[in-house]
């Protein structure tokens, strides 16, 4: 028996988010009993959870010895579930032991799943047991992930997948021609060398660290990181205790605190604005002192401690940094609004949706040329979130239910698509950015999506059921995920080329020997709703800020 994959995905989504209704529980149980693919999907998830609880010892920091009996084909899924970073691999190794006989695996899995779901004959109406089992499972997974990340009890965890991300940047210049970090970018363990300006680091546990250039900071883990040189201003929520900064001269451990650290050539200075910190030797072998609000100290390599009155030349109050950010962002926004005013009357701009102009569940078309052709963008399950610039709006695409659509009956000889996106996850085989309703059904239909390995891919239907494809070089990598990108596709019918741009840089170009006119009646952002084409989820997970369509090939500087 084959079930609707969208329905299954909705039920599993509700199950994992603890929102499964009694009717949903009944349907999930019916599918469990009748559909082998549903049994395998659920059994696999439950078995992985069972293994996680089996191998983790009651909140301690070490793993039990021994191998984990899980098929090698599931190693990537297991790896993502517990979010192992390279640093964690070295200290908490997980050994994958392939299981040769799949039947043995599923037999074990069904025993576990059967106990939790009571998926046996005659139990179809046991709603309470099913819901209780699902809630218990979800609570266990949440508890294990919290323990694994070693987050203090009561801390307000930020909702992103990683240890720390880039927050606001003010005039940031990086040393040694380092890459230009992006707001929202998830950071991997390693050194950040800031030449000048200020950069805010937002840790998942809730702590904020502001680097003040020149500064060298080492990202190491969720609760312990190092400052090699320069000034830091740190704000730690009252509930989150134990966040520490390691320097060559002293280790500073917070106790719900606002403080600063200034690492100089021969000493480190610590100033406490509120709360309390404890000072340890750099190797944590001995406690040296504690400082409370209004106190300060310097320590040299011999751990000689000198108490002194704070100078407050390193501590940057949050309100002062917020003011700097606002002033910095206003300059960028003024430039954007000026460019938008010039674009508004561009006769080739048919579509311009900007999340900053959102009104409820609709966004008006800002283009004069396309106002009657397409008046608005309709939003479905796209809640408001922060956009590309601090204090602006973006559209959040969080699940397979999220999409936005508009009507635009148009045919294009040439076409330019431009979109600003923040990509949170790439767990799907591919993520749809934009698709015409005619894709794969009519000649000239088209689809723009991101591949799982970080490429921009554009398809054009050449005849029903067949398509021509163009793909870029990979641009989305592990070390830049979470950041904002401006993506563009330029289809030039005159030259027969399809070009991919990322932040104005050419990332791929394909020759198209037999161009056909591109057609659409309705456009869909962030999803593919045609289940006849689906081979699994294709929904985009992240934030969209702006979307534009030109009816000719437009070079990047004019987009």
Coordinates of C-alpha atoms in Angstrom, one line a residue:
X1 CA 0.0 0.0 0.0
X2 CA 1.4 3.4 -1.0
X3 CA 0.6 6.5 1.1
X4 CA 0.7 10.2 0.3
X5 CA 4.3 11.3 1.1
X6 CA 3.1 14.8 2.0
X7 CA 0.5 13.4 4.5
X8 CA 3.2 11.1 6.1
X9 CA 5.6 14.1 6.4
X10 CA 2.9 16.2 8.1
X11 CA 2.1 13.4 10.6
X12 CA 5.8 12.9 11.4
X13 CA 6.4 16.6 11.7
X14 CA 3.5 16.8 14.2
X15 CA 4.8 13.8 16.0
X16 CA 8.3 15.3 16.4
X17 CA 7.0 18.7 17.5
X18 CA 4.6 17.2 20.0
X19 CA 1.5 18.5 18.1
X20 CA 0.0 15.2 17.1
X21 CA -3.8 15.3 17.5
X22 CA -5.9 12.2 18.4
X23 CA -7.0 12.0 14.8
X24 CA -3.4 12.3 13.7
X25 CA -2.4 9.6 16.2
X26 CA -5.1 7.3 14.8
X27 CA -3.9 7.9 11.2
X28 CA -0.2 7.4 12.1
X29 CA -1.0 4.1 13.8
X30 CA -3.0 3.0 10.8
X31 CA -0.1 3.8 8.5
X32 CA 2.3 2.0 10.9
X33 CA 0.2 -1.2 10.6
X34 CA -0.4 -1.0 6.8
X35 CA 2.5 0.7 5.2
X36 CA 6.0 -0.9 5.2
X37 CA 7.7 2.4 4.2
X38 CA 6.2 4.2 7.2
X39 CA 7.2 1.4 9.5
X40 CA 10.8 1.6 8.3
X41 CA 10.9 5.4 8.6
X42 CA 9.5 5.3 12.1
X43 CA 11.5 2.3 13.2
X44 CA 14.7 3.9 12.1
X45 CA 14.1 7.1 14.0
X46 CA 13.0 5.2 17.1
X47 CA 16.0 2.9 16.9
X48 CA 18.4 5.8 16.7
X49 CA 16.8 7.4 19.7
X50 CA 17.0 4.1 21.6
X51 CA 20.7 3.8 20.8
X52 CA 21.3 7.4 21.9
X53 CA 19.7 6.7 25.2
X54 CA 21.5 3.4 25.5
X55 CA 24.9 4.8 24.8
X56 CA 24.7 8.0 26.8
X57 CA 25.3 7.6 30.6
X58 CA 22.8 9.7 32.5
X59 CA 24.1 13.2 31.6
X60 CA 27.8 12.5 32.1
X61 CA 30.3 13.7 29.6
X62 CA 31.7 10.4 28.5
X63 CA 30.4 7.7 26.2
X64 CA 30.4 4.0 27.1
X65 CA 32.8 1.8 25.3
X66 CA 31.7 -0.4 22.5
X67 CA 30.4 -0.2 19.0
X68 CA 26.9 1.0 17.9
X69 CA 25.1 -1.6 15.9
X70 CA 23.6 0.6 13.1
X71 CA 23.7 0.1 9.3
X72 CA 26.6 2.0 7.7
X73 CA 24.1 3.6 5.3
X74 CA 22.6 5.5 8.3
X75 CA 25.9 6.9 9.6
X76 CA 25.3 10.3 8.0
X77 CA 21.8 10.5 9.7
X78 CA 23.2 9.4 13.0
X79 CA 26.0 12.0 12.7
X80 CA 23.5 14.8 12.1
X81 CA 21.2 13.8 14.8
X82 CA 23.8 14.3 17.6
X83 CA 25.5 17.2 15.8
X84 CA 29.1 16.0 16.3
X85 CA 31.7 18.7 15.5
X86 CA 35.3 17.8 14.7
X87 CA 36.4 18.8 18.2
X88 CA 33.7 16.6 19.7
X89 CA 34.8 13.6 17.6
X90 CA 38.2 13.7 19.2
X91 CA 36.9 13.6 22.8
X92 CA 33.6 11.6 22.3
X93 CA 34.2 9.1 19.6
X94 CA 31.3 7.2 18.1
X95 CA 32.1 3.9 16.4
X96 CA 29.8 2.8 13.6
X97 CA 29.5 -1.0 13.3
X98 CA 27.7 -2.0 10.0
X99 CA 25.0 -4.6 10.4
X100 CA 25.1 -7.0 7.4
X101 CA 21.6 -8.3 7.7
X102 CA 19.0 -5.6 7.3
X103 CA 16.3 -8.0 8.5
X104 CA 18.0 -8.4 11.9
X105 CA 18.2 -4.6 12.3
X106 CA 14.5 -4.1 11.5
X107 CA 13.5 -6.9 13.8
X108 CA 15.3 -5.2 16.7
X109 CA 13.9 -1.8 15.7
X110 CA 10.4 -3.1 15.6
X111 CA 10.7 -4.4 19.1
X112 CA 11.7 -1.0 20.3
X113 CA 9.1 0.8 18.2
X114 CA 6.4 -1.6 19.1
X115 CA 6.9 -1.0 22.8
X116 CA 6.7 2.7 22.4
X117 CA 3.9 2.9 19.8
X118 CA 2.1 -0.3 20.8
X119 CA 1.8 -0.9 17.1
X120 CA 0.2 -4.4 17.4
X121 CA -3.1 -5.7 16.1
X122 CA -6.1 -4.5 18.0
X123 CA -4.5 -1.4 19.4
X124 CA -5.8 1.1 16.8
X125 CA -7.9 3.0 19.3
X126 CA -5.3 3.3 22.0
X127 CA -4.8 7.1 21.5
X128 CA -3.7 7.9 24.9
X129 CA -0.9 5.3 24.9
X130 CA 0.3 6.4 21.5
X131 CA 0.3 10.2 22.4
X132 CA 2.0 9.5 25.7
X133 CA 4.7 7.4 24.0
X134 CA 5.4 10.1 21.4
X135 CA 5.6 12.9 24.0
X136 CA 7.9 10.8 26.1
X137 CA 10.1 10.1 23.1
X138 CA 10.2 13.8 22.1
X139 CA 11.1 14.8 25.7
X140 CA 13.9 12.2 25.8
X141 CA 15.4 13.4 22.6
X142 CA 15.3 17.0 23.7
X143 CA 16.9 16.1 27.0
X144 CA 19.7 14.1 25.4
X145 CA 20.5 16.9 22.9
X146 CA 20.6 19.4 25.8
X147 CA 23.0 17.2 27.8
X148 CA 25.1 16.6 24.8
X149 CA 25.6 20.4 24.1
X150 CA 26.3 20.7 27.9
X151 CA 24.0 23.7 28.2
X152 CA 23.3 24.9 31.8
X153 CA 19.9 24.2 33.2
X154 CA 17.6 27.1 32.7
X155 CA 19.6 28.8 30.0
X156 CA 17.8 30.4 27.0
X157 CA 19.1 28.5 24.0
X158 CA 19.0 30.1 20.6
X159 CA 17.4 28.2 17.8
X160 CA 20.1 27.5 15.3
X161 CA 22.1 24.4 14.5
X162 CA 25.7 25.1 15.7
X163 CA 27.8 26.4 18.6
X164 CA 28.1 30.1 17.6
X165 CA 27.1 32.4 14.8
X166 CA 28.1 35.8 13.5
X167 CA 25.7 38.5 14.8
X168 CA 26.0 42.2 13.9
X169 CA 29.2 43.5 12.2
X170 CA 30.3 47.2 12.3
X171 CA 33.1 48.2 9.9
X172 CA 34.7 44.7 10.3
X173 CA 38.0 44.2 8.5
X174 CA 39.7 40.8 8.9
X175 CA 43.4 40.1 9.1
X176 CA 45.4 38.3 6.4
X177 CA 42.8 38.7 3.7
X178 CA 40.5 36.3 5.6
X179 CA 37.0 35.6 4.1
X180 CA 34.3 38.2 4.6
X181 CA 32.1 36.7 7.3
X182 CA 28.4 37.2 6.9
X183 CA 25.7 38.1 9.4
X184 CA 24.0 34.8 10.6
X185 CA 26.9 32.6 9.5
X186 CA 27.5 29.5 11.6
X187 CA 31.1 29.3 12.7
X188 CA 33.3 26.2 12.9
X189 CA 36.0 25.7 15.5
X190 CA 39.0 27.8 14.7
X191 CA 40.6 31.3 15.0
X192 CA 39.0 34.6 14.1
X193 CA 41.5 37.4 13.4
X194 CA 39.7 40.8 13.4
X195 CA 41.9 43.7 12.2
X196 CA 39.5 46.5 13.0
X197 CA 35.8 47.2 13.7
X198 CA 33.4 45.3 15.9
X199 CA 31.8 41.9 15.6
X200 CA 29.2 40.2 17.8
X201 CA 29.4 36.5 18.3
X202 CA 26.1 34.9 19.4
X203 CA 26.5 31.6 21.2
X204 CA 23.7 29.1 21.2
X205 CA 23.7 29.0 25.0
X206 CA 22.6 32.7 25.1
X207 CA 26.0 34.4 25.7
X208 CA 27.1 37.3 23.5
X209 CA 30.8 38.1 22.9
X210 CA 31.7 41.4 21.1
X211 CA 35.2 41.4 19.5
X212 CA 36.8 44.8 19.3
X213 CA 39.5 44.9 16.6
X214 CA 42.4 44.2 16.6
X215 CA 41.5 40.9 18.3
X216 CA 42.2 37.2 18.0
X217 CA 39.6 34.9 19.2
X218 CA 39.5 31.1 19.1
X219 CA 36.2 29.3 18.8
X220 CA 36.5 26.1 20.6
X221 CA 33.1 24.9 22.1
X222 CA 29.7 25.9 23.5
X223 CA 30.9 27.1 26.9
X224 CA 34.7 27.5 26.7
X225 CA 36.6 29.6 24.2
X226 CA 39.9 31.5 24.1
X227 CA 41.1 35.1 23.5
X228 CA 44.7 35.2 22.3
X229 CA 44.9 39.0 22.0
X230 CA 42.7 42.0 22.1
X231 CA 39.5 43.2 23.7
X232 CA 36.3 41.3 24.3
X233 CA 33.0 42.5 25.9
X234 CA 30.9 39.6 27.2
X235 CA 27.3 39.4 28.2
X236 CA 26.0 36.2 29.8
X237 CA 22.4 35.6 30.8
X238 CA 21.9 35.2 34.6
X239 CA 20.6 31.6 34.1
X240 CA 23.7 30.5 32.1
X241 CA 26.6 30.1 34.5
X242 CA 30.0 28.6 33.7
X243 CA 30.7 30.3 30.3
X244 CA 34.5 30.9 30.3
X245 CA 37.2 32.8 28.4
X246 CA 40.7 31.3 28.4
X247 CA 43.7 33.6 28.0
X248 CA 47.4 32.9 28.1
X249 CA 47.4 34.5 31.6
X250 CA 44.1 33.7 33.2
X251 CA 40.8 31.8 32.7
X252 CA 37.7 33.9 33.5
X253 CA 34.6 31.9 34.5
X254 CA 31.3 33.8 34.6
X255 CA 28.5 33.4 37.2
X256 CA 25.8 35.3 35.3
X257 CA 27.8 38.3 34.3
X258 CA 28.7 41.2 32.1
X259 CA 32.4 41.7 31.9
X260 CA 35.4 42.5 29.7
X261 CA 38.7 40.9 28.9
X262 CA 41.7 42.7 27.5
X263 CA 44.6 40.4 26.5
X264 CA 47.8 42.4 26.2
X265 CA 51.4 41.4 25.4
X266 CA 52.4 40.6 29.0
X267 CA 49.2 40.6 31.0
X268 CA 45.4 40.3 30.8
X269 CA 42.9 42.7 32.4
X270 CA 39.4 41.8 33.6
X271 CA 36.6 44.2 34.5
X272 CA 33.2 43.3 35.8
X273 CA 30.2 45.5 35.0
X274 CA 27.6 43.3 36.8
X275 CA 27.4 39.9 38.5
X276 CA 30.5 38.0 39.4
X277 CA 33.4 36.2 37.8
X278 CA 36.0 33.7 39.1
X279 CA 39.6 33.9 38.0
X280 CA 41.6 30.7 37.6
X281 CA 45.1 30.0 36.3
X282 CA 45.2 29.6 32.6
X283 CA 45.3 25.8 32.9
X284 CA 42.5 25.8 35.5
X285 CA 44.7 24.1 38.1
X286 CA 44.1 26.8 40.8
X287 CA 41.5 29.5 41.6
X288 CA 43.2 32.9 42.0
X289 CA 40.4 35.3 42.9
X290 CA 36.8 36.3 42.3
X291 CA 35.6 39.7 41.2
X292 CA 32.2 41.3 41.7
X293 CA 30.4 44.3 40.1
X294 CA 32.7 47.3 39.8
X295 CA 35.9 45.4 40.4
X296 CA 38.8 44.8 38.1
X297 CA 42.2 43.0 38.1
X298 CA 45.3 42.3 35.9
X299 CA 47.3 39.1 35.8
X300 CA 50.6 38.4 34.3
X301 CA 52.3 35.1 33.3
X302 CA 53.3 34.5 36.9
X303 CA 49.7 34.8 37.9
X304 CA 50.5 37.9 40.0
X305 CA 47.2 39.6 40.6
X306 CA 46.8 43.4 40.9
X307 CA 43.4 44.8 41.8
X308 CA 42.6 48.2 40.5
X309 CA 39.7 50.6 39.7
X310 CA 38.1 49.7 36.4
X311 CA 38.9 52.0 33.4
X312 CA 36.0 50.7 31.3
X313 CA 38.1 51.1 28.2
X314 CA 37.4 47.5 27.1
X315 CA 33.8 47.0 28.2
X316 CA 31.2 48.0 25.6
X317 CA 27.7 48.2 27.0
X318 CA 25.0 46.5 24.8
X319 CA 23.1 49.7 24.3
X320 CA 26.2 51.5 22.9
X321 CA 26.9 48.6 20.5
X322 CA 23.2 48.6 19.5
X323 CA 23.5 52.3 18.7
X324 CA 26.6 51.7 16.5
X325 CA 24.8 48.9 14.7
X326 CA 21.7 51.0 14.0
X327 CA 23.9 53.8 12.6
X328 CA 25.8 51.4 10.5
X329 CA 22.7 49.6 9.1
X330 CA 21.0 52.9 8.3
X331 CA 23.8 53.7 5.8
X332 CA 23.2 50.4 4.0
X333 CA 19.4 50.8 4.1
X334 CA 19.6 54.3 2.7
X335 CA 21.7 53.0 -0.2
X336 CA 19.2 50.1 -0.8
X337 CA 16.2 52.4 -0.8
X338 CA 17.8 54.7 -3.2
X339 CA 18.5 51.8 -5.5
X340 CA 14.9 50.5 -5.1
X341 CA 13.5 53.9 -6.1
X342 CA 15.5 53.7 -9.4
X343 CA 14.4 50.1 -10.0
X344 CA 10.8 50.8 -9.4
X345 CA 10.3 52.5 -12.7
X346 CA 12.5 50.1 -14.6
X347 CA 10.3 48.8 -17.5
X348 CA 12.1 45.4 -17.4
X349 CA 11.4 44.8 -13.7
X350 CA 8.1 42.9 -13.5
X351 CA 8.3 41.5 -10.0
X352 CA 9.8 43.0 -6.9
X353 CA 8.8 41.6 -3.5
X354 CA 10.5 43.0 -0.5
X355 CA 9.7 41.5 2.9
X356 CA 10.2 45.0 4.6
X357 CA 6.8 46.0 3.0
X358 CA 5.0 42.9 4.4
X359 CA 1.4 43.5 5.4
X360 CA -0.1 40.5 7.2
X361 CA -0.1 37.5 4.8
X362 CA 0.7 39.5 1.7
X363 CA 3.6 41.5 0.1
X364 CA 2.7 44.1 -2.6
X365 CA 4.6 44.1 -5.9
X366 CA 6.8 47.2 -5.8
X367 CA 7.3 47.2 -9.6
X368 CA 5.4 49.8 -11.6
X369 CA 5.7 47.8 -14.8
X370 CA 4.3 44.6 -13.2
X371 CA 1.7 46.1 -10.8
X372 CA -1.3 45.1 -12.9
X373 CA 0.3 41.9 -14.1
X374 CA 1.0 40.7 -10.6
X375 CA -0.3 42.8 -7.6
X376 CA 0.9 40.8 -4.6
X377 CA 2.7 37.8 -3.1
X378 CA 0.6 35.5 -0.9
X379 CA 2.2 33.9 2.1
X380 CA 1.4 30.5 3.5
X381 CA 3.1 29.4 6.8
X382 CA 5.8 32.0 6.4
X383 CA 6.1 33.8 9.7
X384 CA 7.8 37.1 10.1
X385 CA 11.5 36.9 11.1
X386 CA 14.5 39.2 11.1
X387 CA 15.7 40.0 7.6
X388 CA 19.1 40.6 5.9
X389 CA 19.6 43.9 7.8
X390 CA 19.3 44.3 11.6
X391 CA 15.8 45.5 12.4
X392 CA 14.2 44.6 9.0
X393 CA 11.7 41.8 8.1
X394 CA 12.3 38.5 6.4
X395 CA 10.1 35.5 5.5
X396 CA 10.8 32.4 7.5
X397 CA 10.4 29.0 5.6
X398 CA 10.5 26.4 8.4
X399 CA 8.7 23.3 7.1
X400 CA 7.3 21.5 4.1
X401 CA 4.1 23.5 4.6
X402 CA 5.8 26.9 4.0
X403 CA 5.5 28.6 0.6
X404 CA 4.6 31.8 -1.1
X405 CA 2.9 32.2 -4.4
X406 CA 1.8 34.8 -7.0
X407 CA -0.1 35.0 -10.3
X408 CA 1.9 36.1 -13.3
X409 CA 0.8 34.8 -16.7
X410 CA 3.8 35.6 -18.8
X411 CA 6.2 34.2 -21.4
X412 CA 9.9 35.1 -21.5
X413 CA 12.5 34.9 -24.2
X414 CA 15.1 36.0 -21.6
X415 CA 14.8 36.1 -17.9
X416 CA 16.7 37.3 -14.7
X417 CA 15.8 36.0 -11.2
X418 CA 17.3 37.6 -8.1
X419 CA 16.8 36.5 -4.5
X420 CA 18.4 37.3 -1.1
X421 CA 18.4 34.2 1.1
X422 CA 19.7 32.9 4.4
X423 CA 20.1 29.1 4.2
X424 CA 19.6 27.4 7.6
X425 CA 19.5 23.7 6.6
X426 CA 20.3 21.6 3.6
X427 CA 18.9 18.3 4.8
X428 CA 16.7 17.7 1.8
X429 CA 18.2 16.2 -1.4
X430 CA 17.4 19.6 -2.9
X431 CA 15.7 22.8 -1.8
X432 CA 13.3 24.7 -4.2
X433 CA 13.9 28.4 -4.4
X434 CA 11.4 29.2 -7.2
X435 CA 9.3 27.1 -9.5
X436 CA 6.7 27.9 -12.2
X437 CA 3.5 26.0 -12.1
X438 CA 4.2 24.7 -15.6
X439 CA 7.5 23.0 -14.7
X440 CA 7.8 19.3 -15.9
X441 CA 4.3 19.5 -17.5
X442 CA 4.6 22.1 -20.2
X443 CA 7.5 23.1 -22.5
X444 CA 9.1 26.2 -21.0
X445 CA 8.3 25.5 -17.4
X446 CA 11.3 26.1 -15.1
X447 CA 12.6 25.3 -11.6
X448 CA 15.4 26.9 -9.5
X449 CA 16.7 25.0 -6.6
X450 CA 19.8 24.4 -4.3
X451 CA 21.4 21.0 -4.3
X452 CA 22.4 19.3 -1.1
X453 CA 26.1 19.9 -1.8
X454 CA 25.6 23.6 -2.2
X455 CA 25.1 24.3 -5.9
X456 CA 22.6 26.5 -7.7
X457 CA 20.7 24.4 -10.3
X458 CA 18.2 25.6 -12.9
X459 CA 15.9 23.3 -14.9
X460 CA 13.9 24.2 -18.0
X461 CA 11.2 21.8 -19.4
X462 CA 12.1 21.0 -23.0
X463 CA 9.1 18.7 -23.5
X464 CA 6.6 17.3 -20.9
X465 CA 8.5 15.0 -18.6
X466 CA 12.0 16.0 -19.8
X467 CA 14.2 19.0 -18.9
X468 CA 17.5 20.8 -19.6
X469 CA 19.6 21.6 -16.5
X470 CA 22.3 24.1 -15.7
X471 CA 24.3 23.9 -12.5
X472 CA 26.8 26.2 -10.7
X473 CA 30.0 25.4 -8.8
X474 CA 29.4 24.7 -5.1
X475 CA 29.2 28.0 -3.1
X476 CA 27.4 26.8 0.1
X477 CA 30.0 25.1 2.3
X478 CA 30.2 24.0 5.9
X479 CA 32.2 27.1 6.9
X480 CA 29.7 29.7 5.5
X481 CA 26.3 28.2 6.2
X482 CA 23.8 30.4 7.9
X483 CA 25.0 33.6 6.2
X484 CA 23.1 35.8 3.7
X485 CA 23.6 35.4 0.0
X486 CA 22.3 37.3 -3.0
X487 CA 21.7 34.7 -5.7
X488 CA 20.8 35.3 -9.4
X489 CA 19.9 33.3 -12.5
X490 CA 20.3 35.0 -15.9
X491 CA 18.7 33.2 -18.9
X492 CA 19.8 34.9 -22.1
X493 CA 17.7 33.7 -25.0
X494 CA 19.8 35.7 -27.5
X495 CA 23.2 34.1 -26.6
X496 CA 21.7 30.8 -25.5
X497 CA 23.4 30.9 -22.1
X498 CA 22.2 30.3 -18.5
X499 CA 24.4 32.0 -15.9
X500 CA 24.6 31.6 -12.1
X501 CA 25.7 34.4 -9.8
X502 CA 26.4 34.5 -6.1
X503 CA 26.9 38.0 -4.6
X504 CA 27.6 39.3 -8.1
X505 CA 30.3 36.7 -8.8
X506 CA 29.9 34.3 -11.8
X507 CA 29.7 30.8 -10.4
X508 CA 28.7 28.8 -13.5
X509 CA 27.5 29.3 -17.1
X510 CA 25.9 26.7 -19.4
X511 CA 25.4 26.9 -23.2
X512 CA 21.8 26.1 -24.2
X513 CA 21.8 25.2 -27.9
X514 CA 18.0 25.1 -28.4
X515 CA 16.3 27.7 -26.3
X516 CA 12.6 27.7 -25.8
X517 CA 10.4 30.5 -24.4
X518 CA 10.0 30.3 -20.6
X519 CA 6.3 30.2 -19.4
X520 CA 4.5 30.6 -16.2
X521 CA 1.0 31.3 -14.9
X522 CA 1.8 31.0 -11.2
X523 CA 5.1 31.3 -9.4
X524 CA 5.9 29.5 -6.1
X525 CA 8.7 30.5 -3.7
X526 CA 10.3 28.1 -1.3
X527 CA 8.6 24.8 -2.3
X528 CA 7.4 22.4 -4.9
X529 CA 3.7 21.7 -4.5
X530 CA 3.3 19.3 -7.5
X531 CA 3.3 15.9 -5.8
X532 CA 3.5 14.2 -9.2
X533 CA 7.1 15.5 -9.5
X534 CA 8.1 15.0 -5.8
X535 CA 10.7 12.4 -5.0
X536 CA 10.9 13.5 -1.4
X537 CA 10.9 16.9 0.3
X538 CA 12.0 19.9 -1.8
X539 CA 11.1 22.7 0.6
X540 CA 13.5 25.5 1.4
X541 CA 14.6 25.9 5.0
X542 CA 15.7 29.4 5.8
X543 CA 14.8 33.0 5.3
X544 CA 14.0 35.0 2.2
X545 CA 14.3 38.8 2.1
X546 CA 13.8 40.0 -1.4
X547 CA 12.8 38.5 -4.8
X548 CA 12.9 40.1 -8.3
X549 CA 12.1 39.0 -11.9
X550 CA 13.3 41.0 -14.9
X551 CA 12.0 40.1 -18.4
X552 CA 15.5 40.3 -20.0
X553 CA 19.1 39.3 -19.2
X554 CA 20.4 41.8 -16.6
X555 CA 24.0 42.0 -15.6
X556 CA 24.7 41.8 -11.8
X557 CA 25.5 45.5 -11.3
X558 CA 22.0 46.5 -12.6
X559 CA 20.0 43.9 -10.6

